[in-house]
Each structure stands twice: as C-alpha cells, then as structure tokens.
Coordinates of C-alpha atoms in Angstrom, one line a residue:
Chain A
M80 CA 49.3 124.0 116.7
N81 CA 46.4 125.6 118.4
G82 CA 45.8 123.5 121.8
S83 CA 48.9 121.8 121.6
P84 CA 51.9 122.2 124.1
R85 CA 53.8 125.2 123.6
P86 CA 57.5 124.2 121.9
H87 CA 60.3 123.3 124.4
R88 CA 62.4 126.5 124.9
P89 CA 65.7 125.6 126.2
Q90 CA 67.5 127.9 128.5
Q91 CA 69.2 130.8 126.8
G92 CA 72.7 130.3 126.1
T93 CA 75.7 131.1 128.5
S94 CA 78.3 131.0 126.6
G95 CA 79.2 134.4 125.8
F96 CA 80.6 134.0 122.3
G97 CA 78.8 135.8 119.5
D98 CA 76.0 133.0 118.5
V99 CA 77.5 132.7 115.2
L100 CA 74.4 131.0 113.4
V101 CA 75.6 130.5 109.8
S102 CA 79.4 130.0 109.5
A103 CA 81.2 129.3 106.0
R104 CA 83.5 126.6 105.9
S105 CA 85.5 125.1 103.4
L106 CA 86.2 121.8 101.9
A107 CA 89.6 122.2 103.3
E108 CA 88.3 122.7 106.8
Y109 CA 86.0 119.9 106.4
R110 CA 88.9 117.4 105.1
A111 CA 91.0 118.5 108.2
V112 CA 88.4 118.2 110.9
F113 CA 87.0 115.0 109.7
G114 CA 89.7 113.4 108.2
L115 CA 87.9 113.1 104.9
T116 CA 89.4 111.0 102.5
D117 CA 89.0 110.7 98.6
A118 CA 87.5 107.5 99.3
D119 CA 85.0 109.3 101.8
L120 CA 83.6 111.7 99.1
A121 CA 83.4 108.6 96.6
G122 CA 79.9 108.3 98.4
S123 CA 77.0 109.9 99.1
V124 CA 77.4 112.5 101.9
L125 CA 74.9 114.5 103.8
D126 CA 76.1 117.7 105.7
C127 CA 73.7 118.6 108.5
P128 CA 73.7 121.1 109.4
G129 CA 75.5 122.9 106.0
G130 CA 74.9 126.6 107.0
A131 CA 77.0 128.3 104.5
A132 CA 79.7 126.1 104.2
S133 CA 81.4 126.0 100.9
F134 CA 81.5 122.1 101.2
T135 CA 78.9 121.2 99.3
A136 CA 79.9 123.4 96.3
E137 CA 83.7 122.5 96.6
A138 CA 82.9 118.8 97.1
R139 CA 80.5 118.7 94.4
G140 CA 82.7 120.5 92.0
L141 CA 85.2 117.3 92.5
G142 CA 82.3 114.7 91.3
A143 CA 81.1 113.9 95.0
D144 CA 77.5 113.4 95.7
V145 CA 76.9 116.0 98.5
V146 CA 73.3 117.3 100.1
A147 CA 73.5 119.7 102.7
V148 CA 70.4 120.5 105.0
D149 CA 69.8 123.8 107.4
P150 CA 67.1 124.9 109.2
T151 CA 67.9 128.3 107.8
Y152 CA 67.5 127.3 104.0
P153 CA 64.6 128.0 102.2
P154 CA 61.7 125.8 101.9
A155 CA 60.5 123.8 98.9
G156 CA 59.5 126.0 96.3
P157 CA 60.3 128.1 92.8
T158 CA 63.6 127.6 92.4
A159 CA 64.1 131.2 91.6
Q160 CA 62.7 132.5 95.3
R161 CA 65.0 129.6 96.7
A162 CA 68.0 130.7 94.8
V163 CA 67.5 134.6 95.7
R164 CA 67.3 133.6 99.4
L165 CA 70.2 131.2 99.4
R166 CA 72.2 134.1 98.1
R167 CA 71.0 136.4 100.8
L168 CA 72.0 133.7 103.4
G169 CA 75.6 133.9 101.7
E170 CA 75.8 137.1 101.8
Q171 CA 75.0 137.3 105.7
A172 CA 77.4 134.4 106.5
A173 CA 80.1 136.9 105.0
A174 CA 79.2 139.8 107.4
E175 CA 78.9 137.4 110.1
A176 CA 82.4 136.4 109.3
E177 CA 83.4 140.3 110.5
R178 CA 81.7 139.5 113.4
G179 CA 83.2 136.2 114.3
H180 CA 86.8 137.9 113.7
D181 CA 86.0 140.6 115.9
W182 CA 85.0 138.2 118.5
I183 CA 88.2 136.1 117.9
C184 CA 90.4 138.8 118.2
S185 CA 89.4 139.9 121.6
H186 CA 89.6 136.4 122.7
P187 CA 92.9 135.2 120.8
D188 CA 93.9 132.8 124.0
G189 CA 90.6 130.4 122.8
F190 CA 92.0 129.2 119.5
V191 CA 94.9 127.4 118.3
W192 CA 96.5 129.2 115.2
T193 CA 97.7 126.1 113.3
F194 CA 94.6 125.6 110.8
F195 CA 94.6 129.1 110.6
A196 CA 97.6 131.1 110.8
T197 CA 96.1 134.3 112.4
P198 CA 92.9 135.9 113.0
E199 CA 93.5 137.8 109.4
D200 CA 93.6 134.0 107.9
H201 CA 90.6 132.9 109.5
L202 CA 88.7 135.9 108.3
A203 CA 89.7 135.6 104.7
Q204 CA 89.2 131.8 104.6
R205 CA 85.9 132.4 106.0
R206 CA 85.3 135.1 103.4
R207 CA 86.0 133.0 100.3
A208 CA 83.7 130.0 101.6
A209 CA 80.9 132.2 102.1
A210 CA 81.5 133.6 98.6
T211 CA 81.9 129.9 97.0
F212 CA 78.5 128.7 99.0
T213 CA 76.9 132.1 97.7
A214 CA 77.8 131.5 94.0
H215 CA 77.1 127.7 94.3
A216 CA 74.0 127.7 96.0
S217 CA 72.1 130.1 94.4
A218 CA 73.2 128.7 91.0
E219 CA 72.2 125.0 92.3
P220 CA 69.9 125.3 95.0
Q221 CA 68.5 122.0 94.9
H222 CA 71.5 120.7 96.7
H223 CA 70.4 122.6 99.7
E224 CA 67.3 121.5 101.6
Q225 CA 65.6 123.0 104.5
A226 CA 65.5 120.7 107.5
A227 CA 66.1 120.7 110.7
L228 CA 67.5 118.0 113.6
P229 CA 65.7 115.8 115.2
H230 CA 64.0 114.9 111.8
L231 CA 65.6 114.6 108.4
P232 CA 63.3 114.2 105.3
F233 CA 65.4 110.9 104.2
D234 CA 65.1 107.3 104.1
D235 CA 67.0 104.7 106.5
G236 CA 70.5 104.8 105.5
A237 CA 70.4 107.5 102.8
F238 CA 73.8 108.4 103.1
D239 CA 77.2 106.6 103.1
L240 CA 78.5 109.4 105.1
V241 CA 76.9 111.8 107.4
L242 CA 78.8 114.7 108.7
C243 CA 77.5 117.2 112.0
S244 CA 79.8 120.2 112.1
H245 CA 79.0 123.0 114.9
L246 CA 75.5 122.3 116.1
L247 CA 75.4 119.5 118.5
F248 CA 77.6 120.2 121.8
T249 CA 78.4 123.0 120.2
Y250 CA 75.2 124.6 121.6
A251 CA 74.9 122.6 124.2
D252 CA 74.2 125.7 126.9
R253 CA 71.0 125.8 125.2
L254 CA 70.0 122.4 123.3
D255 CA 69.4 119.9 126.1
D256 CA 70.7 116.1 126.3
A257 CA 67.3 114.7 125.0
F258 CA 67.5 117.0 122.1
H259 CA 70.9 115.7 121.5
L260 CA 70.0 112.4 122.3
A261 CA 67.2 112.3 119.0
A262 CA 69.5 114.1 116.9
L263 CA 72.2 111.7 116.9
R264 CA 69.6 108.8 116.7
E265 CA 68.2 110.9 113.7
L266 CA 71.9 111.3 111.9
V267 CA 72.3 107.5 112.6
R268 CA 69.1 106.5 111.2
V269 CA 69.8 108.1 107.7
A270 CA 73.8 106.8 107.8
R271 CA 74.8 103.5 105.9
G272 CA 78.0 104.1 107.2
E273 CA 79.2 106.5 109.4
V274 CA 78.4 109.6 111.4
R275 CA 80.9 112.1 112.3
V276 CA 80.1 114.9 114.8
Y277 CA 82.6 117.4 116.0
P278 CA 83.3 119.4 117.8
L279 CA 82.3 117.7 121.1
V280 CA 83.0 121.0 123.1
V281 CA 80.8 123.9 123.9
V282 CA 80.8 126.9 121.9
G283 CA 83.2 129.3 124.1
G284 CA 84.2 126.0 126.4
N285 CA 87.6 124.3 126.3
S286 CA 86.3 120.9 127.6
E287 CA 83.9 118.1 126.1
H288 CA 80.6 118.1 126.8
E289 CA 79.9 116.5 130.3
G290 CA 76.9 114.6 129.3
L291 CA 78.8 113.0 126.5
E292 CA 79.4 109.5 128.2
A293 CA 75.6 109.5 129.1
L294 CA 74.3 109.9 125.5
L295 CA 76.6 107.6 124.3
E296 CA 75.8 104.8 126.8
Q297 CA 72.1 105.3 125.7
L298 CA 73.1 104.9 122.0
A299 CA 74.7 101.9 122.9
A300 CA 72.1 100.3 124.3
E301 CA 70.1 100.7 121.1
G302 CA 72.7 99.1 119.2
V303 CA 75.3 101.9 118.2
A304 CA 79.0 101.9 118.1
A305 CA 80.7 105.0 119.2
G306 CA 84.4 106.0 119.0
L307 CA 86.4 109.2 119.2
R308 CA 88.8 109.8 116.6
P309 CA 91.3 112.6 116.8
T310 CA 90.5 115.1 113.9
G311 CA 92.4 115.1 110.7
G312 CA 94.9 117.6 112.0
Y313 CA 92.4 120.6 112.7
A314 CA 92.8 122.3 115.8
F315 CA 91.0 125.7 116.2
Q316 CA 88.7 125.9 119.3
R317 CA 90.8 124.8 122.3
G318 CA 89.9 121.3 123.6
A319 CA 88.1 120.5 120.5
D320 CA 90.4 117.9 119.2
R321 CA 88.3 114.7 118.7
V322 CA 85.5 113.8 116.4
L323 CA 82.5 111.4 117.8
V324 CA 82.1 108.7 115.3
L325 CA 78.8 106.7 115.2
R326 CA 77.6 103.8 113.5
R327 CA 75.1 101.2 113.6
A328 CA 76.7 98.4 115.4
T329 CA 75.8 96.2 112.6
S330 CA 77.5 97.8 110.0
A331 CA 80.0 95.7 107.9
N332 CA 83.0 97.9 108.3
G333 CA 83.6 97.5 112.1
N334 CA 85.6 99.7 114.2
G335 CA 89.1 99.4 112.0
N336 CA 89.9 103.3 112.3
G337 CA 92.1 103.7 115.1
E338 CA 89.6 105.5 117.2
E339 CA 89.5 104.9 120.7
S340 CA 86.1 103.2 122.0
R341 CA 84.1 104.7 124.8
A342 CA 85.6 102.0 127.2
D343 CA 89.3 103.5 126.0
R344 CA 88.7 106.8 127.2
Chain B
M1417 CA 62.2 145.6 115.1
Q1418 CA 60.9 146.2 118.8
I1419 CA 58.2 143.8 119.3
A1420 CA 55.6 146.4 120.3
E1421 CA 56.2 147.6 116.6
V1422 CA 55.7 144.1 115.4
E1423 CA 52.3 143.7 117.2
R1424 CA 51.2 147.2 116.0
V1425 CA 52.4 146.3 112.4
V1426 CA 50.4 142.9 112.8
R1427 CA 47.2 144.4 114.1
E1428 CA 47.6 147.2 111.2
A1429 CA 47.9 144.4 108.7
A1430 CA 45.3 142.4 110.0
Q1431 CA 42.7 144.9 109.1
V1432 CA 44.2 146.5 105.8
D1433 CA 42.2 146.0 102.4
G1434 CA 42.7 142.5 100.7
V1435 CA 43.0 140.7 104.0
A1436 CA 40.3 139.3 105.8
P1437 CA 39.8 141.0 108.7
L1438 CA 41.3 139.2 111.4
L1439 CA 41.5 138.9 115.4
V1440 CA 44.5 139.3 117.2
D1441 CA 45.6 137.8 120.6
S1442 CA 49.1 138.5 121.9
W1443 CA 51.3 137.1 124.3
R1444 CA 54.7 137.4 125.3
D1445 CA 57.4 135.1 126.4
R1446 CA 61.2 135.4 126.9
G1447 CA 61.5 138.8 125.3
G1448 CA 59.6 137.8 122.1
V1449 CA 56.1 138.0 121.1
H1450 CA 53.2 135.7 119.6
L1451 CA 50.4 136.6 117.7
V1452 CA 47.4 134.3 117.0
L1453 CA 45.4 135.2 114.4
R1454 CA 41.9 134.0 113.8
L1455 CA 39.3 135.6 111.3
A1456 CA 36.8 137.9 112.8
S1457 CA 34.0 136.5 110.6
P1458 CA 34.4 132.8 110.2
G1459 CA 32.8 132.0 106.6
D1460 CA 32.3 128.3 107.8
A1461 CA 32.9 126.3 110.6
V1462 CA 35.7 124.4 109.0
A1463 CA 37.5 127.6 108.8
G1464 CA 36.7 128.9 111.8
F1465 CA 38.5 126.1 113.8
R1466 CA 42.1 127.1 111.9
S1467 CA 44.5 129.4 113.8
A1468 CA 47.7 130.8 112.6
E1469 CA 50.3 132.2 115.1
L1470 CA 53.2 134.7 114.2
W1471 CA 56.1 134.6 116.6
T1472 CA 59.3 136.5 116.7
S1473 CA 61.5 138.6 118.9
G1474 CA 61.9 141.1 116.6
A1475 CA 65.3 140.1 115.4
E1476 CA 65.6 138.7 111.9
A1477 CA 63.4 135.6 112.1
F1478 CA 59.7 135.6 111.8
F1479 CA 58.1 132.5 112.2
L1480 CA 54.4 131.7 111.1
D1481 CA 52.6 128.5 112.5
V1482 CA 49.6 127.0 111.4
D1483 CA 47.9 123.9 112.3
D1484 CA 49.2 120.5 112.1
E1485 CA 52.8 121.4 112.5
F1486 CA 53.4 123.4 109.5
T1487 CA 56.0 126.8 109.5
L1488 CA 56.7 129.4 107.4
V1489 CA 60.0 130.7 108.5
E1490 CA 61.2 134.0 106.7
F1491 CA 64.4 136.0 107.5
E1492 CA 64.6 139.6 106.7
Y1493 CA 68.2 141.0 107.9
D1494 CA 67.4 144.5 106.7
E1495 CA 65.6 146.3 109.8
D1496 CA 63.8 148.6 107.3
D1497 CA 62.4 145.8 105.4
Q1498 CA 61.0 143.9 108.2
P1499 CA 57.4 145.6 108.5
A1500 CA 56.8 144.6 104.8
L1501 CA 57.6 141.1 105.5
V1502 CA 55.5 141.0 108.8
H1503 CA 52.4 142.5 106.3
Q1504 CA 53.3 139.4 103.9
L1505 CA 53.2 137.1 106.7
V1506 CA 49.7 138.9 107.9
S1507 CA 48.7 137.9 104.4
V1508 CA 49.8 134.6 104.0
A1509 CA 47.7 133.9 107.3
S1510 CA 44.7 135.2 106.1
E1511 CA 44.8 133.4 102.6
Y1512 CA 45.7 130.0 104.9
L1513 CA 42.6 130.8 107.7
L1514 CA 40.1 131.2 104.7
G1515 CA 41.3 127.9 103.3
S1516 CA 42.7 129.4 100.4
F1517 CA 45.9 127.0 100.1
R1518 CA 46.7 123.4 98.8
E1519 CA 48.9 120.6 100.6
V1520 CA 52.0 119.5 98.8
E1521 CA 53.6 115.9 99.0
E1522 CA 56.9 115.4 97.1
L1523 CA 59.1 112.5 97.7
G1524 CA 62.5 113.3 97.6
P1525 CA 65.6 112.2 95.9
R1526 CA 66.7 110.1 99.2
G1527 CA 63.5 109.9 100.6
R1528 CA 60.5 110.1 102.6
V1529 CA 57.8 111.9 101.5
R1530 CA 57.8 116.1 102.2
R1531 CA 54.6 117.7 103.1
H1532 CA 54.1 121.4 102.8
L1533 CA 51.4 124.0 102.6
V1534 CA 51.3 126.2 99.9
V1535 CA 50.0 129.5 99.9
V1536 CA 49.8 132.1 96.9
V1537 CA 49.7 135.8 97.7
D1538 CA 50.0 138.3 95.1
G1539 CA 51.0 135.7 92.6
E1540 CA 54.1 134.6 94.6
E1541 CA 54.0 131.1 96.3
H1542 CA 54.9 130.5 99.9
W1543 CA 55.9 127.2 101.4
L1544 CA 55.1 126.1 104.8
A1545 CA 57.1 123.3 105.5
H1546 CA 55.9 120.4 108.0
W1547 CA 58.1 120.5 111.2
P1548 CA 57.4 117.6 113.0
D1549 CA 59.7 118.1 115.9
R1550 CA 60.0 122.0 116.4
R1551 CA 62.8 121.8 119.3
L1552 CA 65.2 123.4 117.2
L1553 CA 63.2 126.4 116.2
P1554 CA 63.2 128.2 119.6
A1555 CA 67.0 127.7 119.9
L1556 CA 67.0 129.2 116.2
Q1557 CA 65.5 132.3 117.8
D1558 CA 67.7 132.6 120.6
W1559 CA 70.7 132.6 118.7
L1560 CA 69.4 135.1 116.5
D1561 CA 68.4 136.9 119.6
A1562 CA 71.7 137.2 121.1
R1563 CA 73.5 137.8 117.8
V1564 CA 71.2 140.5 116.4
R1565 CA 70.6 142.5 119.1
P1566 CA 73.8 143.6 119.8
L1567 CA 74.2 144.3 116.2
V1568 CA 71.0 146.5 116.4
R1569 CA 72.4 148.5 119.7
R1570 CA 75.5 149.0 117.8
R1571 CA 73.5 150.5 114.4
R1572 CA 71.5 152.6 116.9
T1573 CA 74.6 154.0 118.4
L1574 CA 76.1 155.1 115.0
R1575 CA 73.1 156.5 114.0
V1576 CA 73.0 158.9 117.3
G1577 CA 76.6 159.4 116.4
H1578 CA 75.8 161.1 113.1
R1579 CA 73.5 163.2 114.5

C-alpha cells in the first residue's frame, strides 16, 4: 500500500441514475434476462456480482449449485459475523428498492413495462427478492463470497456458467474500458462454458456501450468467441435487449444458440 | 459523517487508552479523506515500516488498507453508529501496526488460495481480504457517494422540519 501508486479513480458517473449499489433480482428475472433453462441450472453457476439477488437462494432451493460473489459481501471469517452482515446488506437492499422506485416513477419513459407490469409491481418484486436474499444469505452465508472483478478467487474453468448482471457496461460512465477488458477476461477464465453479461447499456442510457466492439475485437484476438443474443423475453431498461455471450473459442459447444456473431451486427 | 468529523474521530481514537499512540497524516481527494496511520513509537524496525490507511468519503463504506494489498471494507448504514466503526477501525489498524495479526491462507471449494490477515480486537476477529486489483473499490466509493449523500441531505431536511 504505502509507496505504491494510488488506486485508479474512474471519473465520477454522469448518468444521473440513483446509483443503486445492491439490487435485488429474482430467479424469474434472471431466467428472463439470461434465457436460463433448467439445463443451465444443472451445472455449476457463478453469479458475479450477486448483490442482493435472490437468484442464488431460489436456484439453490431447486438443487442448483450456485455461488454468488460481490465486493459488498463480508470477507471470510466467523460465520455468525458474516451472517449478520449479509442480513444487513439484504435489509439495505430493501431500502434501496424504495429509492429505485422513486427514481423509476420520476422517469417512467425510460422503462418498458412488460416483465414488470407497473412500478408498483417492480417494487414488490424487488422487496420479495431482497427478503429472500436476506433469509437465505444469513442462514447459509457460505454461498456468498467477497470478491470483486477483475480478480476472482476461483480456478480456471471453475463454473459451467458465469452470469454477470448490472455491473459491466451498466457503470461504463465510471469504470473504463481497461477495467471492462480485464473483467471480461477474468469471467471467461473462470468459466468452463458460457459467460453471459447483461445489460450492455449504461445506466440511465438507451444505447449499447460504444466501446463494446473494440472490447470484443480484443477478446477475439485472445481466442474468446463473442455473440449477442436476445434476452429471454426480458425488457425493462430501454435499449437493453441483448445479452453478451462469451466463451473460449476452444469450447466444445460451439456457437449453436442463434446469437449474432460480432460480424453479423 | 462529514469528512472533517471522520478526521476528528480518527485523531481522537489514535490517542485513546488501549490503542498504541499513532501518528496520523491526512489528505483529501475528490470529496474523500485518507488518513495514514503509523505507530508514534515503533518498538522495532519491522513494525516501523508498516502503515495503514483509513479512507472514506463519509458515506457508508469505510476502507482500511494495510500493506501488501490487504483491505478491510466495512459498511455502516446508520450514521449514528459510524463514529464507533471508525474507532474500531483505528483499533484494528493499531493491532496491525503492532504486528498483532496472523495471515491465513484458505483453499476455497473451487479454487485458488484466498489470503487474509486476521486481527483480533476485543475478542472479535476482523478479516482483511487480499485485493490484488483495487480498481473497483474507488468505484464502489463513488457509487456510495452519489447514493448516500442525497439521502443524508434528505434526512437533515426532515430533521429541520421537525423543529
């Protein structure tokens, strides 16, 4: 620490959005966003960053092998301490939902009301997810590890599927492309199969990140195949209707899921 | 907390009984405050080379960096409880600077070795995680700044309204 360069400080965000740090999303929302199938959930899954999503709780309840990581989770240590902190995080996420609701109500044109029927439905779903997260994470904190991109404490190919929701590209106004590249490399490193990233639109924006093409070109040069796939029927933020799918080019599965390759766009 | 208040609390905590007297150097950066802590009277040469840095914008996240990229990130959502957290972090820093810590390496279920420093204060363990790439931490702070400060302003407005 002492004598080393100061941490890089990205530019302050300009989106004007409410800067929601931990949001609570459900398994149903993850299914709709990422087009998750039961087959996807039959393998090991990493949710990075997990925030206060109830995805891990609900999917594990169905027998899935899911681990969530997030920088806001408590570090390793006594289980009881970790449980208390995870519970407080969940409670904070419930409070966040209220603030997100206020922002959404003041910017209704920025959203598509299909997955969520109304702002009130959105709030109710967030509250439910936060409550589920709180109960599960405080009871089983071992499935929630503290970690942050672009460095994950897992072996190469540790997970069959890696999901990245509402971090990369969402905060592109304050995390630069070098960070994004390092983060995407790390997600690919720990994935045995696909990496799915959503959304590709900065928070408060309505078009995909302009640096996306260059990032994917760089990854392609490193042997990472990229495609863009429609969400599994999910729509909420305008312009956020595609999922970035990455996999090592040597993956045995190939690109057979109907997504556009970079060249198709 | 206002960052001036953070500075005041840290300097106060650095001199209280039970904490090794500490030297505190501070600097401000983009709305936050960084407080570098060192032993006022290092008992040996090795301890004298250690340092710890507490940094925050006064929003709900408080970071304690020590040498070799270990960091403790603590969140306190209740503003009234934040001074106690700052005191606690100074105590953790003091124990670290005195060399009263142990390094733990764990092999997780899927992976690589996780490294932590464990510091015990008043019987409670504090685990400082190894953060080899710290770029997300300032971003985390930025999010909190933008998120929490409007809420603090709103709370103060409400308090005024009650008077």
